CSV table of C-alpha atoms in Angstrom, one decimal:
chain,number,residue,atom,x,y,z
A,1005,MET,CA,32.1,-35.6,30.6
A,1006,THR,CA,34.1,-32.3,30.5
A,1007,ASP,CA,31.8,-29.3,30.2
A,1008,PRO,CA,32.1,-28.4,26.5
A,1009,ALA,CA,32.4,-24.7,27.3
A,1010,LEU,CA,35.7,-25.4,29.3
A,1011,ASP,CA,39.2,-25.5,28.1
A,1012,THR,CA,42.3,-26.4,29.7
A,1013,GLU,CA,45.9,-25.0,29.8
A,1014,THR,CA,46.8,-26.8,26.4
A,1015,ASP,CA,43.4,-26.4,24.5
A,1016,THR,CA,42.9,-24.2,21.7
A,1017,ASP,CA,39.9,-22.0,21.0
A,1018,THR,CA,37.4,-23.1,18.4
A,1019,ASP,CA,37.0,-20.9,15.4
A,1020,THR,CA,33.3,-21.6,14.2
A,1021,ASP,CA,30.3,-19.5,15.0
A,1022,THR,CA,28.3,-22.8,15.7
A,1023,ASP,CA,30.8,-23.8,18.3
A,1024,THR,CA,31.0,-20.4,19.8
A,1025,GLU,CA,27.2,-20.4,20.2
A,1026,ILE,CA,27.1,-23.9,21.7
A,1027,GLY,CA,29.8,-22.7,24.2
A,1028,ILE,CA,27.8,-19.8,25.1
A,1029,GLU,CA,24.6,-21.7,25.9
A,1030,ALA,CA,26.7,-24.2,27.8
A,1031,PHE,CA,27.9,-21.4,30.2
A,1032,ARG,CA,24.3,-20.0,30.3
A,1033,GLU,CA,23.1,-23.5,31.5
A,1034,ARG,CA,26.0,-23.8,33.7
A,1035,ALA,CA,25.3,-20.4,35.3
A,1036,LEU,CA,21.7,-21.3,35.8
A,1037,THR,CA,22.4,-24.6,37.4
A,1038,SER,CA,25.1,-23.1,39.7
A,1039,LEU,CA,23.0,-20.4,40.8
A,1040,THR,CA,20.0,-22.7,41.4
A,1041,THR,CA,22.2,-25.2,43.4
A,1042,ALA,CA,23.5,-22.6,45.6
A,1043,ARG,CA,20.1,-21.0,46.4
A,1044,GLU,CA,18.6,-24.4,47.3
A,1045,ARG,CA,21.6,-24.9,49.8
A,1046,THR,CA,21.1,-21.4,51.2
A,1047,THR,CA,17.5,-22.0,51.7
A,1048,LEU,CA,18.3,-25.2,53.5
A,1049,LEU,CA,20.8,-23.6,55.9
A,1050,THR,CA,18.5,-20.8,56.8
A,1051,SER,CA,15.2,-22.9,57.1
A,1052,CYS,CA,16.3,-25.6,59.3
A,1053,VAL,CA,16.3,-23.5,62.5
A,1054,GLU,CA,13.9,-21.0,64.0
A,1055,GLU,CA,14.1,-17.3,63.9
A,1056,PRO,CA,16.1,-16.9,67.1
A,1057,ASP,CA,18.8,-19.0,65.7
A,1058,LEU,CA,18.8,-16.8,62.5
A,1059,THR,CA,19.3,-13.5,64.3
A,1060,ALA,CA,21.6,-14.7,67.1
A,1061,GLN,CA,25.4,-14.6,66.8
A,1062,HIS,CA,26.7,-17.9,67.7
A,1063,SER,CA,30.3,-16.8,67.9
A,1064,PRO,CA,32.0,-13.6,67.7
A,1065,LEU,CA,33.9,-15.2,64.7
A,1066,MET,CA,30.8,-15.4,62.6
A,1067,SER,CA,27.9,-13.2,61.3
A,1068,PRO,CA,24.3,-14.0,62.3
A,1069,LEU,CA,22.8,-16.3,59.6
A,1070,VAL,CA,20.4,-13.6,58.7
A,1071,TRP,CA,23.2,-11.3,57.8
A,1072,ASP,CA,24.9,-13.8,55.3
A,1073,LEU,CA,21.4,-14.3,53.8
A,1074,ALA,CA,20.8,-10.7,52.9
A,1075,HIS,CA,24.6,-10.1,52.0
A,1076,ILE,CA,24.2,-12.9,49.4
A,1077,GLY,CA,21.2,-11.0,47.9
A,1078,ASN,CA,23.1,-7.7,48.1
A,1079,GLN,CA,26.1,-8.9,46.3
A,1080,GLU,CA,24.0,-10.5,43.6
A,1081,GLU,CA,22.2,-7.1,43.3
A,1082,LEU,CA,25.3,-5.3,43.0
A,1083,TRP,CA,27.1,-7.4,40.4
A,1084,LEU,CA,24.2,-8.9,38.2
A,1085,LEU,CA,21.6,-6.4,38.4
A,1086,ARG,CA,23.6,-3.0,38.7
A,1087,ALA,CA,27.0,-3.8,37.0
A,1088,VAL,CA,25.9,-6.3,34.3
A,1089,ALA,CA,22.4,-5.0,33.6
A,1090,GLY,CA,22.7,-1.4,34.6
A,1091,GLN,CA,19.5,-1.4,36.8
A,1092,GLU,CA,18.7,1.0,39.5
A,1093,ALA,CA,19.5,-0.1,42.9
A,1094,ILE,CA,16.4,-1.9,44.7
A,1095,ARG,CA,17.6,-1.1,48.4
A,1096,PRO,CA,20.5,1.3,48.1
A,1097,GLU,CA,20.1,2.2,51.8
A,1098,ILE,CA,21.2,-1.3,53.0
A,1099,ASP,CA,24.4,-1.4,51.0
A,1100,ASN,CA,26.5,-0.2,53.9
A,1101,LEU,CA,25.0,-2.8,56.4
A,1102,TYR,CA,26.0,-5.6,54.1
A,1103,ASP,CA,29.4,-4.4,53.1
A,1104,ALA,CA,31.7,-6.9,54.7
A,1105,PHE,CA,34.6,-4.4,54.8
A,1106,GLU,CA,32.5,-1.7,56.7
A,1107,HIS,CA,31.4,-3.8,59.7
A,1108,PRO,CA,33.5,-6.5,61.3
A,1109,ARG,CA,31.5,-9.8,62.3
A,1110,ALA,CA,31.6,-9.1,66.0
A,1111,GLU,CA,29.5,-6.0,65.5
A,1112,ARG,CA,26.9,-7.0,62.9
A,1113,PRO,CA,24.3,-8.2,65.4
A,1114,SER,CA,24.0,-4.5,66.5
A,1115,LEU,CA,23.2,-3.4,63.0
A,1116,PRO,CA,19.6,-2.7,61.8
A,1117,LEU,CA,19.6,-5.7,59.8
A,1118,LEU,CA,16.7,-7.1,57.7
A,1119,PRO,CA,14.6,-9.5,59.7
A,1120,PRO,CA,14.5,-13.0,58.3
A,1121,ALA,CA,11.3,-12.8,56.4
A,1122,GLU,CA,12.3,-9.5,54.8
A,1123,ALA,CA,15.8,-10.8,54.1
A,1124,ARG,CA,14.2,-13.9,52.1
A,1125,ARG,CA,11.9,-11.6,50.2
A,1126,TYR,CA,14.8,-9.3,49.1
A,1127,ALA,CA,17.0,-12.1,48.2
A,1128,ALA,CA,14.1,-13.8,46.2
A,1129,GLU,CA,13.4,-10.6,44.3
A,1130,VAL,CA,17.1,-10.1,43.3
A,1131,ARG,CA,17.2,-13.6,42.2
A,1132,GLY,CA,14.2,-13.3,40.1
A,1133,ARG,CA,15.6,-10.3,38.3
A,1134,ALA,CA,19.0,-11.8,37.9
A,1135,LEU,CA,17.5,-14.8,36.1
A,1136,ASP,CA,15.9,-12.4,33.7
A,1137,VAL,CA,19.3,-10.9,33.3
A,1138,LEU,CA,20.9,-14.2,32.6
A,1139,ASP,CA,18.5,-15.0,29.8
A,1140,GLY,CA,19.2,-11.7,28.1
A,1141,THR,CA,22.9,-11.3,28.6
A,1142,ALA,CA,25.3,-11.9,25.7
A,1143,PHE,CA,28.3,-13.7,27.1
A,1144,HIS,CA,30.8,-11.5,25.5
A,1145,GLY,CA,32.0,-7.9,25.0
A,1146,THR,CA,33.3,-7.2,28.7
A,1147,ARG,CA,35.3,-9.0,31.3
A,1148,LEU,CA,32.3,-9.3,33.5
A,1149,THR,CA,30.1,-11.0,30.9
A,1150,GLU,CA,32.7,-13.0,29.0
A,1151,ALA,CA,31.8,-16.7,29.4
A,1152,GLY,CA,29.3,-15.6,32.2
A,1153,PHE,CA,32.0,-14.7,34.6
A,1154,ALA,CA,29.8,-12.5,36.6
A,1155,PHE,CA,27.3,-15.2,37.2
A,1156,GLY,CA,29.9,-17.7,38.0
A,1157,MET,CA,31.4,-15.2,40.5
A,1158,ILE,CA,28.1,-14.8,42.3
A,1159,ALA,CA,27.5,-18.6,42.4
A,1160,GLN,CA,30.8,-18.9,43.9
A,1161,HIS,CA,30.3,-16.3,46.4
A,1162,GLU,CA,26.9,-17.8,47.5
A,1163,GLN,CA,28.5,-21.1,47.9
A,1164,GLN,CA,31.4,-19.6,49.9
A,1165,HIS,CA,28.9,-18.0,52.2
A,1166,ASP,CA,26.9,-21.4,52.4
A,1167,GLU,CA,30.2,-22.8,53.7
A,1168,THR,CA,30.5,-19.9,56.3
A,1169,MET,CA,26.9,-20.6,57.3
A,1170,LEU,CA,27.7,-24.4,57.7
A,1171,ILE,CA,30.5,-23.4,60.0
A,1172,THR,CA,28.0,-21.2,62.0
A,1173,HIS,CA,25.9,-24.3,62.4
A,1174,GLN,CA,28.8,-26.3,63.7
A,1175,LEU,CA,29.5,-23.4,66.3
A,1176,ARG,CA,25.7,-23.2,67.2
A,1177,ARG,CA,24.8,-24.9,70.4
A,1178,GLY,CA,21.5,-27.0,70.5
A,1179,PRO,CA,19.9,-29.9,69.0
A,1180,GLN,CA,21.0,-31.4,65.5
A,1181,ALA,CA,19.3,-29.2,62.9
A,1182,LEU,CA,21.2,-30.7,59.8
A,1183,HIS,CA,21.0,-34.1,58.4
A,1184,ALA,CA,22.9,-35.9,55.6
A,1185,PRO,CA,24.0,-39.5,55.0
A,1186,ASP,CA,27.4,-40.6,56.1
A,1187,PRO,CA,30.0,-41.4,53.3
A,1188,GLU,CA,30.3,-44.9,52.1
A,1189,PRO,CA,32.4,-47.0,54.4
A,1190,VAL,CA,35.7,-48.3,52.8
A,1191,PRO,CA,38.3,-50.7,53.8
A,1192,LEU,CA,41.2,-49.5,55.9
A,1193,PHE,CA,43.6,-47.9,53.5
A,1194,THR,CA,46.7,-50.0,53.3
A,1195,GLY,CA,48.4,-48.4,50.3
A,1196,PRO,CA,51.7,-46.4,50.6
A,1197,SER,CA,51.9,-43.7,53.1
A,1198,GLU,CA,53.5,-41.2,50.7
A,1199,VAL,CA,54.1,-40.6,47.1
A,1200,LEU,CA,57.3,-39.3,45.5
A,1201,VAL,CA,56.5,-36.1,43.0
A,1202,PRO,CA,59.2,-35.9,40.6
A,1203,GLY,CA,61.2,-32.6,40.4
A,1204,GLY,CA,60.9,-30.2,37.4
A,1205,PRO,CA,58.7,-27.5,36.1
A,1206,PHE,CA,54.9,-27.5,35.8
A,1207,THR,CA,52.2,-25.0,35.0
A,1208,MET,CA,50.7,-23.3,38.2
A,1209,GLY,CA,47.6,-21.3,38.2
A,1210,THR,CA,45.3,-20.8,35.1
A,1211,SER,CA,44.8,-18.4,32.3
A,1212,THR,CA,41.9,-20.4,30.7
A,1213,GLU,CA,39.5,-21.7,33.4
A,1214,PRO,CA,36.6,-19.2,32.7
A,1215,TRP,CA,35.2,-18.7,36.0
A,1216,ALA,CA,38.6,-18.8,38.0
A,1217,LEU,CA,39.1,-15.9,40.4
A,1218,ASP,CA,41.8,-13.4,40.2
A,1219,ASN,CA,44.2,-14.9,42.5
A,1220,GLU,CA,44.3,-18.1,40.5
A,1221,ARG,CA,45.7,-16.2,37.6
A,1222,PRO,CA,47.7,-16.2,35.6
A,1223,ALA,CA,49.2,-19.6,34.5
A,1224,HIS,CA,52.9,-19.5,35.0
A,1225,ARG,CA,55.7,-22.0,35.2
A,1226,ARG,CA,57.0,-23.2,38.5
A,1227,GLU,CA,60.3,-25.2,39.0
A,1228,VAL,CA,59.7,-27.6,42.1
A,1229,PRO,CA,62.3,-29.9,43.4
A,1230,PRO,CA,61.3,-33.6,44.1
A,1231,PHE,CA,59.4,-34.2,47.2
A,1232,TYR,CA,57.2,-36.7,49.0
A,1233,ILE,CA,53.8,-36.0,50.0
A,1234,ASP,CA,51.4,-38.0,52.2
A,1235,THR,CA,49.0,-40.1,50.0
A,1236,THR,CA,46.0,-39.2,52.2
A,1237,PRO,CA,45.2,-36.3,54.7
A,1238,VAL,CA,46.5,-37.0,58.3
A,1239,THR,CA,44.1,-38.9,60.2
A,1240,ASN,CA,42.5,-38.6,63.7
A,1241,ALA,CA,44.4,-41.6,64.7
A,1242,ALA,CA,47.6,-40.2,63.6
A,1243,TYR,CA,46.9,-36.9,65.2
A,1244,GLN,CA,45.9,-38.6,68.6
A,1245,ALA,CA,49.4,-40.2,68.5
A,1246,PHE,CA,50.8,-36.7,68.5
A,1247,ILE,CA,48.6,-35.7,71.4
A,1248,GLU,CA,49.5,-38.8,73.5
A,1249,ASP,CA,53.1,-38.3,73.0
A,1250,GLY,CA,52.8,-34.8,74.7
A,1251,GLY,CA,52.8,-32.8,71.5
A,1252,TYR,CA,50.7,-29.9,73.0
A,1253,ASP,CA,53.0,-29.8,76.0
A,1254,ASP,CA,56.5,-29.5,74.1
A,1255,PRO,CA,57.5,-26.1,72.7
A,1256,HIS,CA,60.2,-27.9,70.7
A,1257,TRP,CA,57.5,-28.7,67.9
A,1258,TRP,CA,55.8,-25.3,67.8
A,1259,ALA,CA,56.6,-22.1,66.0
A,1260,ALA,CA,57.0,-19.3,68.7
A,1261,ASP,CA,53.7,-17.6,67.8
A,1262,GLY,CA,51.9,-20.9,67.8
A,1263,TRP,CA,53.2,-21.8,71.1
A,1264,THR,CA,52.1,-18.5,72.6
A,1265,HIS,CA,48.8,-18.9,71.1
A,1266,ILE,CA,47.9,-22.4,72.4
A,1267,ARG,CA,49.3,-21.7,76.0
A,1268,ARG,CA,47.3,-18.4,76.2
A,1269,HIS,CA,44.0,-20.2,74.9
A,1270,SER,CA,44.6,-23.6,76.8
A,1271,ILE,CA,44.5,-25.6,73.5
A,1272,HIS,CA,45.3,-29.3,74.0
A,1273,ALA,CA,43.4,-30.9,71.2
A,1274,PRO,CA,41.5,-30.1,67.9
A,1275,ALA,CA,38.5,-27.8,68.2
A,1276,PHE,CA,35.3,-29.5,69.3
A,1277,TRP,CA,37.2,-32.5,71.0
A,1278,ARG,CA,37.1,-33.4,74.6
A,1279,ARG,CA,38.6,-36.4,76.3
A,1280,ASP,CA,36.1,-38.8,78.1
A,1281,GLY,CA,38.3,-41.3,80.0
A,1282,ARG,CA,40.5,-43.0,77.7
A,1283,GLN,CA,38.6,-41.9,74.5
A,1284,TRP,CA,38.2,-38.7,72.6
A,1285,LEU,CA,34.8,-37.3,71.9
A,1286,ARG,CA,33.8,-34.7,69.4
A,1287,ARG,CA,30.7,-32.5,68.8
A,1288,ARG,CA,29.7,-32.4,65.2
A,1289,PHE,CA,26.6,-30.5,64.1
A,1290,GLY,CA,24.8,-30.9,67.4
A,1291,VAL,CA,25.7,-34.7,67.9
A,1292,THR,CA,28.4,-35.9,70.3
A,1293,GLU,CA,30.3,-38.9,68.9
A,1294,VAL,CA,33.6,-40.9,69.4
A,1295,VAL,CA,36.2,-39.4,67.2
A,1296,PRO,CA,36.5,-41.8,64.2
A,1297,PRO,CA,40.2,-42.8,63.9
A,1298,ASP,CA,40.3,-43.3,60.2
A,1299,GLU,CA,38.8,-39.9,59.1
A,1300,PRO,CA,41.1,-36.9,58.2
A,1301,VAL,CA,41.6,-34.7,61.4
A,1302,LEU,CA,39.4,-31.6,61.1
A,1303,HIS,CA,39.5,-28.2,62.9
A,1304,VAL,CA,43.1,-27.8,63.4
A,1305,CYS,CA,44.8,-24.5,62.9
A,1306,TRP,CA,47.8,-23.9,61.0
A,1307,TYR,CA,50.0,-23.9,64.1
A,1308,GLU,CA,48.8,-27.4,65.0
A,1309,ALA,CA,49.3,-28.6,61.6
A,1310,ASP,CA,52.9,-27.3,61.4
A,1311,ALA,CA,53.7,-28.7,64.9
A,1312,TYR,CA,52.3,-32.2,64.1
A,1313,ALA,CA,54.6,-32.1,60.9
A,1314,ARG,CA,57.6,-31.2,62.8
A,1315,TRP,CA,56.9,-34.0,65.4
A,1316,ALA,CA,56.3,-36.4,62.5
A,1317,GLY,CA,59.9,-35.4,61.1
A,1318,ARG,CA,58.2,-33.8,58.1
A,1319,ARG,CA,56.7,-30.4,57.2
A,1320,LEU,CA,53.9,-28.9,55.5
A,1321,PRO,CA,54.0,-28.8,51.6
A,1322,THR,CA,54.3,-25.5,50.0
A,1323,GLU,CA,51.4,-24.1,47.9
A,1324,ALA,CA,53.2,-24.9,44.7
A,1325,GLU,CA,54.1,-28.7,45.8
A,1326,TRP,CA,50.4,-29.1,46.8
A,1327,GLU,CA,49.2,-27.9,43.3
A,1328,LYS,CA,51.9,-29.9,41.5
A,1329,ALA,CA,50.8,-33.1,43.3
A,1330,ALA,CA,47.2,-32.3,42.5
A,1331,ARG,CA,47.4,-31.2,38.9
A,1332,HIS,CA,50.6,-32.3,37.1
A,1333,ASP,CA,50.4,-35.3,34.9
A,1334,PRO,CA,54.0,-36.5,34.2
A,1335,ALA,CA,53.0,-38.7,31.4
A,1336,THR,CA,51.9,-35.7,29.3
A,1337,GLY,CA,53.4,-32.7,31.1
A,1338,ARG,CA,50.1,-31.1,31.3
A,1339,SER,CA,48.4,-29.4,34.3
A,1340,THR,CA,44.8,-30.8,34.4
A,1341,ARG,CA,41.9,-29.0,36.1
A,1342,TYR,CA,41.5,-31.6,38.7
A,1343,PRO,CA,43.5,-34.6,40.0
A,1344,TRP,CA,41.6,-37.0,38.0
A,1345,GLY,CA,41.6,-35.0,34.9
A,1346,ASP,CA,39.6,-32.3,33.2
A,1347,ALA,CA,36.0,-33.7,34.0
A,1348,ASP,CA,33.9,-31.9,36.5
A,1349,PRO,CA,33.6,-33.5,39.8
A,1350,ALA,CA,31.2,-36.3,40.0
A,1351,PRO,CA,30.4,-38.2,43.4
A,1352,GLU,CA,32.9,-40.9,42.8
A,1353,HIS,CA,35.7,-38.4,42.6
A,1354,ALA,CA,35.5,-36.3,45.8
A,1355,ASN,CA,33.4,-35.4,48.9
A,1356,LEU,CA,31.8,-32.0,48.0
A,1357,GLY,CA,28.9,-30.0,48.2
A,1358,GLN,CA,27.6,-30.8,51.8
A,1359,ARG,CA,26.4,-34.2,50.3
A,1360,HIS,CA,27.9,-35.5,53.6
A,1361,LEU,CA,28.3,-33.6,56.9
A,1362,ARG,CA,31.9,-35.2,57.6
A,1363,PRO,CA,35.0,-36.1,55.9
A,1364,ALA,CA,35.1,-39.5,54.3
A,1365,PRO,CA,37.6,-42.1,55.6
A,1366,ALA,CA,41.3,-41.7,54.5
A,1367,GLY,CA,41.8,-43.5,51.1
A,1368,SER,CA,38.4,-43.1,49.8
A,1369,TYR,CA,37.6,-42.0,46.3
A,1370,PRO,CA,40.1,-44.0,44.4
A,1371,ALA,CA,38.6,-42.6,41.1
A,1372,GLY,CA,39.7,-39.1,42.4
A,1373,GLU,CA,43.4,-39.8,42.8
A,1374,SER,CA,46.1,-38.0,40.9
A,1375,PRO,CA,48.2,-39.7,38.2
A,1376,LEU,CA,50.9,-40.2,40.8
A,1377,GLY,CA,48.4,-41.8,43.1
A,1378,VAL,CA,47.6,-39.1,45.7
A,1379,ARG,CA,44.0,-39.3,47.1
A,1380,GLN,CA,41.6,-36.9,48.5
A,1381,LEU,CA,43.3,-33.8,47.3
A,1382,ILE,CA,39.9,-32.3,46.5
A,1383,GLY,CA,37.1,-32.4,49.1
A,1384,ASP,CA,36.9,-33.7,52.6
A,1385,VAL,CA,39.2,-31.1,54.4
A,1386,TRP,CA,40.9,-27.9,53.4
A,1387,GLU,CA,44.7,-28.6,53.6
A,1388,TRP,CA,46.9,-26.0,55.1
A,1389,THR,CA,50.0,-25.4,53.2
A,1390,ALA,CA,53.4,-23.8,54.3
A,1391,SER,CA,52.9,-20.9,52.1
A,1392,ASP,CA,51.8,-17.2,52.7
A,1393,PHE,CA,49.1,-15.8,50.6
A,1394,LEU,CA,50.8,-14.0,47.8
A,1395,PRO,CA,50.0,-12.7,44.3
A,1396,TYR,CA,51.2,-14.9,41.2
A,1397,PRO,CA,53.7,-13.2,38.8
A,1398,GLY,CA,51.4,-10.9,36.6
A,1399,PHE,CA,48.5,-10.8,38.9
A,1400,THR,CA,45.8,-8.3,38.1
A,1401,ALA,CA,42.9,-7.5,40.5
A,1402,PHE,CA,39.7,-8.3,39.0
A,1403,PRO,CA,36.7,-7.2,39.4
A,1404,TYR,CA,37.5,-5.6,42.8
A,1405,LYS,CA,40.6,-5.6,44.8
A,1406,GLU,CA,38.8,-6.5,47.9
A,1407,TYR,CA,38.5,-10.1,47.0
A,1408,SER,CA,42.1,-10.8,47.0
A,1409,GLU,CA,44.5,-8.0,46.9
A,1410,VAL,CA,43.9,-6.5,50.2
A,1411,PHE,CA,44.8,-10.0,51.9
A,1412,PHE,CA,48.1,-10.6,50.3
A,1413,GLY,CA,50.9,-10.8,52.9
A,1414,PRO,CA,52.4,-13.0,55.7
A,1415,GLU,CA,49.4,-12.6,57.9
A,1416,TYR,CA,47.5,-15.2,56.0
A,1417,LYS,CA,48.3,-18.9,55.2
A,1418,VAL,CA,47.0,-20.7,52.1
A,1419,LEU,CA,44.7,-23.6,52.2
A,1420,ARG,CA,44.0,-25.8,49.3
A,1421,GLY,CA,41.6,-28.5,47.9
A,1422,GLY,CA,38.3,-27.7,49.4
A,1423,SER,CA,36.3,-29.6,52.1
A,1424,PHE,CA,33.1,-31.6,52.3
A,1425,ALA,CA,31.4,-28.1,52.9
A,1426,VAL,CA,32.6,-26.7,49.5
A,1427,ASP,CA,30.6,-26.9,46.3
A,1428,ALA,CA,32.3,-28.0,43.0
A,1429,VAL,CA,31.7,-24.6,41.5
A,1430,ALA,CA,33.9,-23.1,44.2
A,1431,CYS,CA,36.6,-25.7,44.1
A,1432,ARG,CA,39.2,-26.8,41.6
A,1433,GLY,CA,42.8,-27.7,41.2
A,1434,THR,CA,43.8,-23.9,41.1
A,1435,PHE,CA,41.4,-22.6,43.8
A,1436,ARG,CA,43.1,-20.8,46.6
A,1437,ASN,CA,41.6,-20.3,50.2
A,1438,TRP,CA,43.4,-18.4,53.0
A,1439,ASP,CA,43.0,-17.5,56.5
A,1440,TYR,CA,44.8,-16.7,59.7
A,1441,PRO,CA,47.1,-19.3,61.1
A,1442,ILE,CA,45.0,-19.4,64.3
A,1443,ARG,CA,41.6,-20.3,62.7
A,1444,ARG,CA,40.2,-23.6,63.8
A,1445,GLN,CA,36.4,-23.3,63.2
A,1446,ILE,CA,37.0,-23.7,59.5
A,1447,PHE,CA,36.7,-27.2,57.9
A,1448,SER,CA,40.6,-27.3,57.9
A,1449,GLY,CA,43.0,-30.4,58.1
A,1450,PHE,CA,46.4,-31.1,56.4
A,1451,ARG,CA,48.9,-33.6,54.9
A,1452,THR,CA,52.5,-33.5,55.3
A,1453,ALA,CA,55.6,-33.6,52.8
A,1454,ARG,CA,59.3,-34.1,53.0
A,1455,SER,CA,62.0,-33.2,50.5
A,1456,GLY,CA,63.2,-36.0,48.2
A,1457,ASP,CA,65.7,-37.2,45.7
A,1458,VAL,CA,65.1,-38.1,42.1
């Protein structure tokens, strides 16, 4: 069922005090559940390895796990205890250490960070006080407290860092530390390889999703010409065909910057892949395995996705095309919260929340497909789009410009849809992710598109 506290782009607000109170309590319960779920995951990711692995930097691209742990607590203190509740700072002397804009990741191991036990105590103290604040906060009156936005923002922030820590686990060398069941096997997908998305306007972004972040706002009309989009993300088998055809050796397929990058860094396959005779192997969370042909390809950068699309005679979808494929219902003209409708994600809809430690086979989750029949738009792999990360018309930074505004520009490419590492609270049809086009350690894949006729 759809959360009664949520509305969609065409819903109207209730007028009764009773319904308002029901909505407030629904948000309060949702906030509690979201914060609890995030903390359980944080605990798992920081308790499955010994202290040396928590304090080590496993890649200059990532922070030590113990930095993420204390940063999660510090952000919760800043926004829930100080900004919402007006409380005095618990540890004001550490604010600078855990300010992501003050210290790049490569230098964080040299900082006087809280050791693991102290970081856990700090995060636990903040959480205890934050739950008291949650119990006593009126979910109206300010933009931070309206519908529990600040609590939702912090739950999303923690889950985003949980995904970051999962990336660190993937980069970490050593025996397997995390375990999860594999996705259910499904028959090889034999449906159509692409879907026609009709041209015309649709509503992009949101002005009503209560916990949507600033870069998802406001809702606005976009005109999109007709186009075809892959029914499923590009698979390992399809990507291997690109490799075997010399895709990494032919500059014809590559953007100039991409060609320079892969030659400089001797890139010949997705990250974590290596050839063993006639087969490809990959390292996944400490386990070496044969690359599964029917899974969506993972750990490719934007340049690799773009080169594959050119090789295939196609292109990457724009961000607007991706969102129209994911949210537009041509029967009603509405933009829904998710491809399957407005209901919150359930296990039958998508591979989310670190429930599995890998993407599900292409064609999985038919219950989660869009009205036009596009599958796996949510979960499994983040999908690179052709678009730069730019503000929507009418964008306003809130509650701080460092979340989105400072990143706008051509340096970053937009990813959509989430991955198996993303929790549902930080993933929806309007959610926007972004990264440098060279990034491969992230859980990124893609699907392709082509222009079409009516």
